[in-house]
Coordinates of C-alpha atoms in Angstrom, one line a residue:
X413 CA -7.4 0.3 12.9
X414 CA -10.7 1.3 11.6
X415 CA -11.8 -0.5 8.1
X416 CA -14.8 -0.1 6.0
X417 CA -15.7 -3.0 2.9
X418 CA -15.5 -1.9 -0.2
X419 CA -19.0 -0.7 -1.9
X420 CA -19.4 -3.8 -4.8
X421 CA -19.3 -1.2 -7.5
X422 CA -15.8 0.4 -5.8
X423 CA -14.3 -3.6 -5.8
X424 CA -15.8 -4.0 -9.2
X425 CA -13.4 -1.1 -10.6
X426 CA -11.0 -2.5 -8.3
X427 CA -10.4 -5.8 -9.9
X428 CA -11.2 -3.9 -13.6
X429 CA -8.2 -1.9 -14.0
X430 CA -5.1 -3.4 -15.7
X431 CA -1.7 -1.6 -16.3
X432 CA -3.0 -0.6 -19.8
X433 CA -6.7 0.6 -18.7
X434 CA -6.2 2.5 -15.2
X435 CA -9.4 3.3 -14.0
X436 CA -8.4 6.6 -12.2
X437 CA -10.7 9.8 -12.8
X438 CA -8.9 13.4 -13.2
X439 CA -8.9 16.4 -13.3
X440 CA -7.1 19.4 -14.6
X441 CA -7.4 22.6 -13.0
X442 CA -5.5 26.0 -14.3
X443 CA -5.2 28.9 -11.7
X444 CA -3.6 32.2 -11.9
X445 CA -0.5 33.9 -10.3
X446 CA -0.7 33.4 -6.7
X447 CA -0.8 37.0 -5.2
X448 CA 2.0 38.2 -3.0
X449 CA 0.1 40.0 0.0
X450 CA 1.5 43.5 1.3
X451 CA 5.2 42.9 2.7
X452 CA 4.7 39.2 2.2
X453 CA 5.8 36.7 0.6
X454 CA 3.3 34.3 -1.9
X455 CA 1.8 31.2 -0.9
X456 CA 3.7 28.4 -1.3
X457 CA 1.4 25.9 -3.4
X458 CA 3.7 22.7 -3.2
X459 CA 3.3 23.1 1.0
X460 CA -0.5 24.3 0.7
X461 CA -1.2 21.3 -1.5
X462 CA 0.9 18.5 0.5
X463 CA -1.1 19.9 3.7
X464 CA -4.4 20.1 2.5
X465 CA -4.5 16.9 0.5
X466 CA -3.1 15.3 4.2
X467 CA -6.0 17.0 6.1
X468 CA -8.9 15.0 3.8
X469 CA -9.4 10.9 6.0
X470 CA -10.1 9.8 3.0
X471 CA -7.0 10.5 1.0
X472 CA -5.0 8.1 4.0
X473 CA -6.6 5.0 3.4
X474 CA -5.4 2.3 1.3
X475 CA -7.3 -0.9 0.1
X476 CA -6.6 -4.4 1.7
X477 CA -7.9 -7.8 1.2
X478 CA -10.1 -9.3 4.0
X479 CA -10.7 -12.3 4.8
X480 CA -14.8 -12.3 5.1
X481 CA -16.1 -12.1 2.8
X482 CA -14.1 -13.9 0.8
X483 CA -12.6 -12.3 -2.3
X484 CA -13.7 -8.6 -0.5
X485 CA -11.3 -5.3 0.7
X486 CA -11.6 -2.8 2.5
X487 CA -10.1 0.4 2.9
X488 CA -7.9 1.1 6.0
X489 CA -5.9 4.0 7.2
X490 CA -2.4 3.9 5.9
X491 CA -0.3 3.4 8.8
X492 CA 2.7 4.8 7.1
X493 CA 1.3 7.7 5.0
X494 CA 3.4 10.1 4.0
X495 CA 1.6 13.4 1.7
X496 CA 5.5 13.3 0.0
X497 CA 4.6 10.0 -2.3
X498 CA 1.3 11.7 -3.5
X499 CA 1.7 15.2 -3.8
X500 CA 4.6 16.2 -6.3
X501 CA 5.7 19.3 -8.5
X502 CA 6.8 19.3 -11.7
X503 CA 8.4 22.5 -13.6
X504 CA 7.9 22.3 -17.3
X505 CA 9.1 24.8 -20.5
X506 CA 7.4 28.1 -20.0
X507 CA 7.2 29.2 -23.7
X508 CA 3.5 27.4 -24.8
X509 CA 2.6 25.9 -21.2
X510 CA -0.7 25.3 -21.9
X511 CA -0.1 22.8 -25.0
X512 CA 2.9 21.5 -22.4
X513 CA 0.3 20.9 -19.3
X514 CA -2.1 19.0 -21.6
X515 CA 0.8 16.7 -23.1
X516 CA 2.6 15.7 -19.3
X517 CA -1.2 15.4 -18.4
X518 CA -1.2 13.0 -21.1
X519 CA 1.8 10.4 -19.8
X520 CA 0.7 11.0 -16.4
X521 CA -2.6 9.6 -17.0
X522 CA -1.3 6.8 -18.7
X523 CA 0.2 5.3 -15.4
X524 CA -2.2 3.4 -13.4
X525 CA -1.8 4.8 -9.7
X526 CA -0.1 2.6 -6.8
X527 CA -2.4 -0.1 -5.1
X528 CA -0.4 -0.8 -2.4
X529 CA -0.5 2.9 -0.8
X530 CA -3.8 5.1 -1.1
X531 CA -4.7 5.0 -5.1
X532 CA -4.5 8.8 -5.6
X533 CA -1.8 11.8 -7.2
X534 CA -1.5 15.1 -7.0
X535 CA 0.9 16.8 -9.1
X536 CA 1.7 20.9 -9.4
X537 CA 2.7 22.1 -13.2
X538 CA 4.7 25.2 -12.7
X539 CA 6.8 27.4 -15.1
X540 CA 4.6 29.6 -17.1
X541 CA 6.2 33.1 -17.3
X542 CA 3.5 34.8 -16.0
X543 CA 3.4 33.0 -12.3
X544 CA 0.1 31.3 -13.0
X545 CA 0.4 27.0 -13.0
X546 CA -1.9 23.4 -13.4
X547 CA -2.9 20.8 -10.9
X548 CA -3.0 17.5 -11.9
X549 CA -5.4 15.2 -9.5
X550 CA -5.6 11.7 -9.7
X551 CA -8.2 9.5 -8.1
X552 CA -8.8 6.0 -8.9
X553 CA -12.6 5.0 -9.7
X554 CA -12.8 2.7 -6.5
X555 CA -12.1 5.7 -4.3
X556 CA -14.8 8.2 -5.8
X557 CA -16.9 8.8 -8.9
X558 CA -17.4 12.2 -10.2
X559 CA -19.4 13.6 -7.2
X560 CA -17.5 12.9 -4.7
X561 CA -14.3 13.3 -6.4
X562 CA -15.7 17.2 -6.6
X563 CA -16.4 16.6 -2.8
X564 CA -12.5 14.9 -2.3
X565 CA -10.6 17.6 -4.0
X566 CA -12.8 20.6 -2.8
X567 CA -11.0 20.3 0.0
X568 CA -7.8 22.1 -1.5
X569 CA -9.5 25.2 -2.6
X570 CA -9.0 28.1 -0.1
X571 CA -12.8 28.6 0.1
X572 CA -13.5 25.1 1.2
X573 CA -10.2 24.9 3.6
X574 CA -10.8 28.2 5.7
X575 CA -14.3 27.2 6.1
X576 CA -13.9 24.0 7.3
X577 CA -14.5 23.0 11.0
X578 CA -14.3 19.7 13.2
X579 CA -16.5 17.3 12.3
X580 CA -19.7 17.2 14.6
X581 CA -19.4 13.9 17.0
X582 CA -21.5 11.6 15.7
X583 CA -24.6 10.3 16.9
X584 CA -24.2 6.7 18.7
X585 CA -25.0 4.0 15.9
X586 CA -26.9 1.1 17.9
X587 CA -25.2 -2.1 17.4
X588 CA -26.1 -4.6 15.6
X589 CA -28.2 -7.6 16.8
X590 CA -25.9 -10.6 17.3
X591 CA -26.2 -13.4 14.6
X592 CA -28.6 -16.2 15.6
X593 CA -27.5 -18.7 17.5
X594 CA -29.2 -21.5 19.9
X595 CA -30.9 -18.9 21.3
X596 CA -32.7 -15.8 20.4
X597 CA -33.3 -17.5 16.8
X598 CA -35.5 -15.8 14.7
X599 CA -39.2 -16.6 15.2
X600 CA -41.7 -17.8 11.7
X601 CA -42.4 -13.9 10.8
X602 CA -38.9 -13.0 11.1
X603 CA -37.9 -16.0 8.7
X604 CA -40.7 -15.7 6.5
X605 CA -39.3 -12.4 6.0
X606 CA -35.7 -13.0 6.1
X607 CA -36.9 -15.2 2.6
X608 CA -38.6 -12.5 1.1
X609 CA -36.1 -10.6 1.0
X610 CA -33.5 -12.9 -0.4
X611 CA -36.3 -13.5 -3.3
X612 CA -36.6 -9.9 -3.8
X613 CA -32.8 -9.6 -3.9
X614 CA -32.7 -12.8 -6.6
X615 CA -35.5 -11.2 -8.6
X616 CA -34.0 -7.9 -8.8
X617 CA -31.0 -9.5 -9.7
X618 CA -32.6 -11.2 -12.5
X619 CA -34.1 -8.3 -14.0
X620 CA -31.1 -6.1 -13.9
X621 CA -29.4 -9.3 -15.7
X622 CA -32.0 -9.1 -18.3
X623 CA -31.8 -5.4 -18.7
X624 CA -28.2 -5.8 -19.2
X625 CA -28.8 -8.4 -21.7
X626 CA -31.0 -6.3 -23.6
X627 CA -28.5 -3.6 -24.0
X628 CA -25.8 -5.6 -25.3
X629 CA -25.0 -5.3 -28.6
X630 CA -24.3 -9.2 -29.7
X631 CA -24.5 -8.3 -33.1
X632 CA -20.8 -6.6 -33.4
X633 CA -22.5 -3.1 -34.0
X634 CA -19.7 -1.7 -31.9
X635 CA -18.6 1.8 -34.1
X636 CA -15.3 0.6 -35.6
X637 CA -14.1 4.1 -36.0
X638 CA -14.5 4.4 -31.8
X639 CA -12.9 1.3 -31.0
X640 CA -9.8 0.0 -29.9
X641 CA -6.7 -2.4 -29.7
X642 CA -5.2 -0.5 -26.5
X643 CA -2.2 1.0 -27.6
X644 CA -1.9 2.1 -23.8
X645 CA -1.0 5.4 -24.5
X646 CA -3.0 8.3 -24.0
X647 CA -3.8 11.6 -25.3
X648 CA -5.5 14.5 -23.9
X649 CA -7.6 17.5 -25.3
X650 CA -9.2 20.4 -24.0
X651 CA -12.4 22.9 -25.2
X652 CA -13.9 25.5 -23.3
X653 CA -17.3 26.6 -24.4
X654 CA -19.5 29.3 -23.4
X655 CA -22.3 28.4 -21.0
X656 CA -24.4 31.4 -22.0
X657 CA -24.7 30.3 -25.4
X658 CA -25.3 26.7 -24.4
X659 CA -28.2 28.0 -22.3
X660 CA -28.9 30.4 -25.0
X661 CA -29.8 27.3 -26.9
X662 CA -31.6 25.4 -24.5
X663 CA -34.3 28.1 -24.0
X664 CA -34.6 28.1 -27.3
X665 CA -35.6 25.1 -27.9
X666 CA -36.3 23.2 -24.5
X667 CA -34.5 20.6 -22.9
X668 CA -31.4 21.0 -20.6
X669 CA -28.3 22.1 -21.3
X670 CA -26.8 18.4 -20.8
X671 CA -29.4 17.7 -24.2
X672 CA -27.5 20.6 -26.0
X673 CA -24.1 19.1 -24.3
X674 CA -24.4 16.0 -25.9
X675 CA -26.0 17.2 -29.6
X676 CA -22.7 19.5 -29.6
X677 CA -20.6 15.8 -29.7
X678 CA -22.7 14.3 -31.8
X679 CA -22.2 16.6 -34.1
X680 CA -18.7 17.0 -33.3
X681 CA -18.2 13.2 -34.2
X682 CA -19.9 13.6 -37.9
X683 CA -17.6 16.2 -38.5
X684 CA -14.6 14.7 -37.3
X685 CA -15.4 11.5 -39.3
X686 CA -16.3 13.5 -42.3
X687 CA -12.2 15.6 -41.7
X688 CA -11.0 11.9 -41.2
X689 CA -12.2 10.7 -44.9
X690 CA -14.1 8.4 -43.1
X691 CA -18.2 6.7 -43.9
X692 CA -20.5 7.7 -41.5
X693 CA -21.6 4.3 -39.4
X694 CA -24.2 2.8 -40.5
X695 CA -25.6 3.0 -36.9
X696 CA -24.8 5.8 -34.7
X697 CA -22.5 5.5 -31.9
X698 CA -24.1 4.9 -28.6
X699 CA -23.3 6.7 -25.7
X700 CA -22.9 5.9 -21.8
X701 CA -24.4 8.9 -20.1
X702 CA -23.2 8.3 -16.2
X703 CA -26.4 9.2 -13.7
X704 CA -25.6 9.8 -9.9
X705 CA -27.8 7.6 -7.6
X706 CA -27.3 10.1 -5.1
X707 CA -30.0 12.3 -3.9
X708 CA -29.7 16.1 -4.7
X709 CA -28.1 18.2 -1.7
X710 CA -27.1 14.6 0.5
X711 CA -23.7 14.2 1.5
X712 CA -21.6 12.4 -1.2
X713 CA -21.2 9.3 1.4
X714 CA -18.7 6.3 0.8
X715 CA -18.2 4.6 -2.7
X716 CA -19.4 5.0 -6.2
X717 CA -23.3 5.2 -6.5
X718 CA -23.8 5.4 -10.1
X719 CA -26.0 4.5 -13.0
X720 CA -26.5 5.5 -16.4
X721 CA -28.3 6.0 -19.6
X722 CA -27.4 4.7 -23.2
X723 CA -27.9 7.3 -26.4
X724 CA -27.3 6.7 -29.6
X725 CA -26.2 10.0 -30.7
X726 CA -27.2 11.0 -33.9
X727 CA -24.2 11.5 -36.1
X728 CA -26.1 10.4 -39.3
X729 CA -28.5 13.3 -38.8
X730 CA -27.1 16.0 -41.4
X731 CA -29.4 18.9 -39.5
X732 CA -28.1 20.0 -36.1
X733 CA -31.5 21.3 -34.9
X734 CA -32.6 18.0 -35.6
X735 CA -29.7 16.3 -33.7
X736 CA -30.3 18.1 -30.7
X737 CA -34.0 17.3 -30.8
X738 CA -33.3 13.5 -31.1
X739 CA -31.1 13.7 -27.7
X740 CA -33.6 15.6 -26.0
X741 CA -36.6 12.8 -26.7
X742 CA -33.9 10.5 -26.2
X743 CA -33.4 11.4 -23.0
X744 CA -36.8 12.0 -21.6
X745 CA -37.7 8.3 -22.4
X746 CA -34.3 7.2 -20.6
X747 CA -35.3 9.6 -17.6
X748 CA -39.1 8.3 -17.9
X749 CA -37.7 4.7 -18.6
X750 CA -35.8 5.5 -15.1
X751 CA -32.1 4.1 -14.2
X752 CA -32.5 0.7 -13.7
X753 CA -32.5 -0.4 -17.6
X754 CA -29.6 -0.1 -20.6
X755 CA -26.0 -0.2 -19.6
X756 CA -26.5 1.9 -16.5
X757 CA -27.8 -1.3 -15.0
X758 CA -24.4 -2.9 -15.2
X759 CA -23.3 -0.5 -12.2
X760 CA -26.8 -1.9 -10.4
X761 CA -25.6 -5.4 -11.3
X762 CA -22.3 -5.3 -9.8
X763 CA -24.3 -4.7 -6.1
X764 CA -26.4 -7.7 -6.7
X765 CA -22.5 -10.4 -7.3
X766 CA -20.5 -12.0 -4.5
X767 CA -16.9 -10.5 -3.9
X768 CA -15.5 -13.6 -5.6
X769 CA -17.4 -12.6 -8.6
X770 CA -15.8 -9.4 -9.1
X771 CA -12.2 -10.9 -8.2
X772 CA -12.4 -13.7 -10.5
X773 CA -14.7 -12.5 -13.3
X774 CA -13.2 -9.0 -14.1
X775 CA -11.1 -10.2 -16.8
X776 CA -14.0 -11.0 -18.6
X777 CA -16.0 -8.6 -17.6
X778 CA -13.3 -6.1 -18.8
X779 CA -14.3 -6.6 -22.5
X780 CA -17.7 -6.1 -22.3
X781 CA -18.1 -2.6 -22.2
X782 CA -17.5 -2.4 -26.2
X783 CA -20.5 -4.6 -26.6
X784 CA -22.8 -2.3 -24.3
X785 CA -21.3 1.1 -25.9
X786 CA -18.9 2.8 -27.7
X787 CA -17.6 6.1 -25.8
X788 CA -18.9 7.8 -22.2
X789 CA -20.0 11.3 -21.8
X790 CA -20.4 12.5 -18.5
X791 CA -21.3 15.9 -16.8
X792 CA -19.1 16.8 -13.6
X793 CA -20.9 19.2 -11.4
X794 CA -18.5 21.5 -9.6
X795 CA -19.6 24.7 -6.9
X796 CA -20.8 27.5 -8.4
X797 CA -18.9 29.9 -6.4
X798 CA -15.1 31.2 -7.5
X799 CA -12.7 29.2 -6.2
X800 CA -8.7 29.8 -5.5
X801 CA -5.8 28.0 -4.5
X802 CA -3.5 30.4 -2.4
X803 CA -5.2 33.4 -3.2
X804 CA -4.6 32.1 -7.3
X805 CA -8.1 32.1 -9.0
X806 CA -9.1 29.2 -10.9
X807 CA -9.2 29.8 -14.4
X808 CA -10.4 26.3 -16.1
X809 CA -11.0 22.4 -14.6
X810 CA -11.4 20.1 -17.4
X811 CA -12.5 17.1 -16.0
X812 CA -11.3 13.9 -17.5
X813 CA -12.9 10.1 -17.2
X814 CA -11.0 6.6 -17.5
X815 CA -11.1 4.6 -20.8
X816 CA -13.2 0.9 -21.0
X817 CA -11.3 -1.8 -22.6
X818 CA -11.7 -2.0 -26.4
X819 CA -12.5 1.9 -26.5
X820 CA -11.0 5.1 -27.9
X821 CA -12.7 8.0 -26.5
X822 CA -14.4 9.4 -23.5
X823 CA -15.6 13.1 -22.8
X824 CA -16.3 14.9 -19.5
X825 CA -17.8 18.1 -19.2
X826 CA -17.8 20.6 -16.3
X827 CA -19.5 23.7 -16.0
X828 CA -17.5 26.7 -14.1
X829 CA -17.7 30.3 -14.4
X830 CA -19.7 31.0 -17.2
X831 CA -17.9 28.0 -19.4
X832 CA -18.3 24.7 -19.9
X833 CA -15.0 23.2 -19.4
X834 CA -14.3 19.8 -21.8
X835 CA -11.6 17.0 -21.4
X836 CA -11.5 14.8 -24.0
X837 CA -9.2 11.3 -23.4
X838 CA -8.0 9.0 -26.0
X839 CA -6.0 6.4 -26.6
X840 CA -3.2 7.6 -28.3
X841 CA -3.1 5.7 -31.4
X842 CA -6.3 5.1 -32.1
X843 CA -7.1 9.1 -32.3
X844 CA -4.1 10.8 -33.0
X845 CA -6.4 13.3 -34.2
X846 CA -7.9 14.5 -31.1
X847 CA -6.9 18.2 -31.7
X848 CA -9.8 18.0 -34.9
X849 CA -12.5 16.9 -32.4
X850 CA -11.9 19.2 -30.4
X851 CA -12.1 22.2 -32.7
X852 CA -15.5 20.5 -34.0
X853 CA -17.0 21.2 -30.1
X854 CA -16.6 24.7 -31.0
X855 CA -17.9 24.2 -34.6
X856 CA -20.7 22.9 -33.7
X857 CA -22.0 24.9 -31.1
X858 CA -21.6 27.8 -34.0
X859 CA -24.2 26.1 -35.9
X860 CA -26.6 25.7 -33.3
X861 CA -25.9 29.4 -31.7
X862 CA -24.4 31.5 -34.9
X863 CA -21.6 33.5 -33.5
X864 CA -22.5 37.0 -34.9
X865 CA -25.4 36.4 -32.2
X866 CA -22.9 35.9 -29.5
X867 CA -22.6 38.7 -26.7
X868 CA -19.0 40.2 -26.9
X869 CA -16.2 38.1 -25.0
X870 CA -17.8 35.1 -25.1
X871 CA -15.6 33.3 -27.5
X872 CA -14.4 29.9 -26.7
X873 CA -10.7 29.7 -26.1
X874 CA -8.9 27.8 -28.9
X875 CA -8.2 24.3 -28.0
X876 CA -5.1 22.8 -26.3
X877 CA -4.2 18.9 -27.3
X878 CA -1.3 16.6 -26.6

């Protein structure tokens, strides 16, 4: 049976997750009405789901413990797999399905996924009158982060299914030399070398320790309104904004859309704590901006390979032109500053600590993401091209992130089809409210793009919150 360790960052989200903070990533996606083709009957999605999801190696494997190292896993193939346990359908109230979808997504995501069979769920949302339905995916964090979860469940889409073909045999890896023993023992370069490196490892462990140090916030400047006594319940809202006018904005003023991404929630996050009767902080809010390690156009590849940059978003500004300019110099220092200082280096950190580490000190470790920052927002890049699930076009994927310990709210964003798609998660008692952020997303990108400049039928769609 063919294993493969788990990455340290995947066994460091492993060991994280309790039953009230699953660290699963999801996603969901709303199609259409599947098409009945000429004298034929319609797809059935259930069946194209089950098979598809079955047809991706990854989605069979299950983690284990190991014995060396000690305290490690590994993934190995499921010996008794069966699509059936993953891949479900669920037939909901047809007269507001949209508000419906966002509020099952909601309970679903509060249940952490199985461990003892391959952490992931698919589920199909059917029942609207007019034919069209919701996927629910599931992924926990130790199988994928954002990319390759885009990579992962790609594989259902109808565009990425008919053109697949049979992996290409791969080349021969040479094996590895065989550990020292009384003979063939290393001669003084080798050694000399052999210690280098284990200094270089030490002193890059040192530094990213330091870095991570740096970014803590020891002083309790955590933003109260943000955090959280887990109530374990969730709550899900979704925004769809126009990426024209996002873009509209950015050339406008310079930057990347991300920049204008992330001044649209900081100003969404003044308004909402100005609807809530609530002071403005008397620091702003700092923000975990996820960063893919991987290189641009390379194969996702096994395991998480992330890091990240920390912004304080400016929710004491009162001018949004001014907002978006303090992200955007924000950011160019974290970019120049490169990913290997601030918060981001906490996903460095966990390569650098021995399996046992990550067993034994998650519980602590759990809590500290409230002292490093107070919410995430994270971009999910998704293919450009139209996509469809039995012949049923998709219409909206709102991407949506797991919640740290001791926070309320995370954000993910996806751009798709001339919108920006936007999942908001909470934890259900600490933001009841979500529906009023949401509306602010909208709100806000008014002010920086007036609407009476907007081309016709670019609009954003009114929220949907449970």
């Amino acid at each position: 049976m063919t294993t493969e360790l788990l990455a340290p960052l995947d066994l460091a989200f492993w060991h994280l997750e309790s039953a009230t903070h699953p660290l699963h990533l999801g996603a969901l996606a709303h199609f259409g009405p599947v098409p009945a083709p000429p004298g034929g009957e319609p797809a059935d999605v259930l069946e194209l789901l089950a098979r598809r999801a079955a047809a991706v190696p990854r989605l069979r494997m299950r983690v284990r413990d190991v014995l060396i190292p000690v305290g490690g896993a590994a993934w190995s193939a499921d010996p008794d797999f069966d699509v059936r346990r993953h891949v479900r359908e669920i037939t909901l109230p047809g007269a507001d399905f949209p508000a419906e979808t966002a509020r099952l997504a909601a309970e679903l995501m509060e249940r952490p996924v199985e461990r003892g069979l391959p952490p992931w769920e698919m589920y199909l949302l059917s029942g609207a009158p007019d034919g069209s339905f919701a996927v629910l995916v599931k992924l926990h964090h130790a199988l994928a982060d954002g990319m390759r979860a885009v990579a992962i469940g790609a594989g259902i889409f109808d565009e990425i299914a008919a053109g697949h073909r049979p992996a290409r045999r791969a080349r021969p890896v040479p094996p590895r030399p065989p550990l020292p023993g009384l003979t063939g023992l290393p001669g003084p370069g080798r050694l000399l070398g052999i210690a280098r490196d284990r200094l270089g490892d030490l002193g890059r462990a040192v530094e990213v320790g330091a870095s991570v140090v740096r970014a803590s916030r020891l002083d309790g400047r955590p933003t109260a309104a943000l955090a959280a006594h887990s109530s374990g319940t969730r709550r899900i809202a979704t925004a769809t904004l126009s990426l024209d006018r996002v873009h509209r904005v950015r050339r406008a003023t310079g930057g990347t859309a991300n920049d204008v991404l992330l001044a649209v929630v900081a100003g969404a996050l003044r308004r909402w704590f100005d609807g809530r009767g609530l002071p403005l902080p008397g620091a702003d809010p700092r923000a975990l901006v996820p960063v893919s390690r991987r290189r641009p156009g390379a194969p996702p590849g096994p395991g998480n390979s992330l890091s990240g940059y920390l912004l304080d978003l400016p929710v004491t500004e009162p001018d949004p032109a001014a907002r978006l300019a303090a992200v955007r110099h924000a950011m160019d220092r974290n970019k120049a500053a490169g990913p290997f200082r601030g918060a981001g280096a906490v996903a460095l950190l966990a390569d650098q600590l021995h399996p046992l580490a990550h067993r034994f000190g998650a519980p602590l470790a759990s809590g500290a993401a409230r002292l490093l920052f107070d919410l995430l927002v994270t971009q999910v890049p998704l293919p450009r091209s139209a996509l469809s699930l039995g012949g049923a076009p998709l219409r909206a994927l709102f991407p949506m992130a797991p919640l740290a310990r001791g926070q309320s709210l995370a954000v993910a964003m996806s751009p798709y089809g001339g919108r920006v798609h936007i999942g908001l998660v909470a934890d259900g008692a600490a933001v009841p409210d979500l529906d009023a952020l949401t509306a602010a997303l909208t709100a806000e990108l008014d002010l920086l793009d007036p609407p009476e400049t907007d081309a016709p039928g670019a609009r954003p769609s009114p929220p949907d919150t449970a």
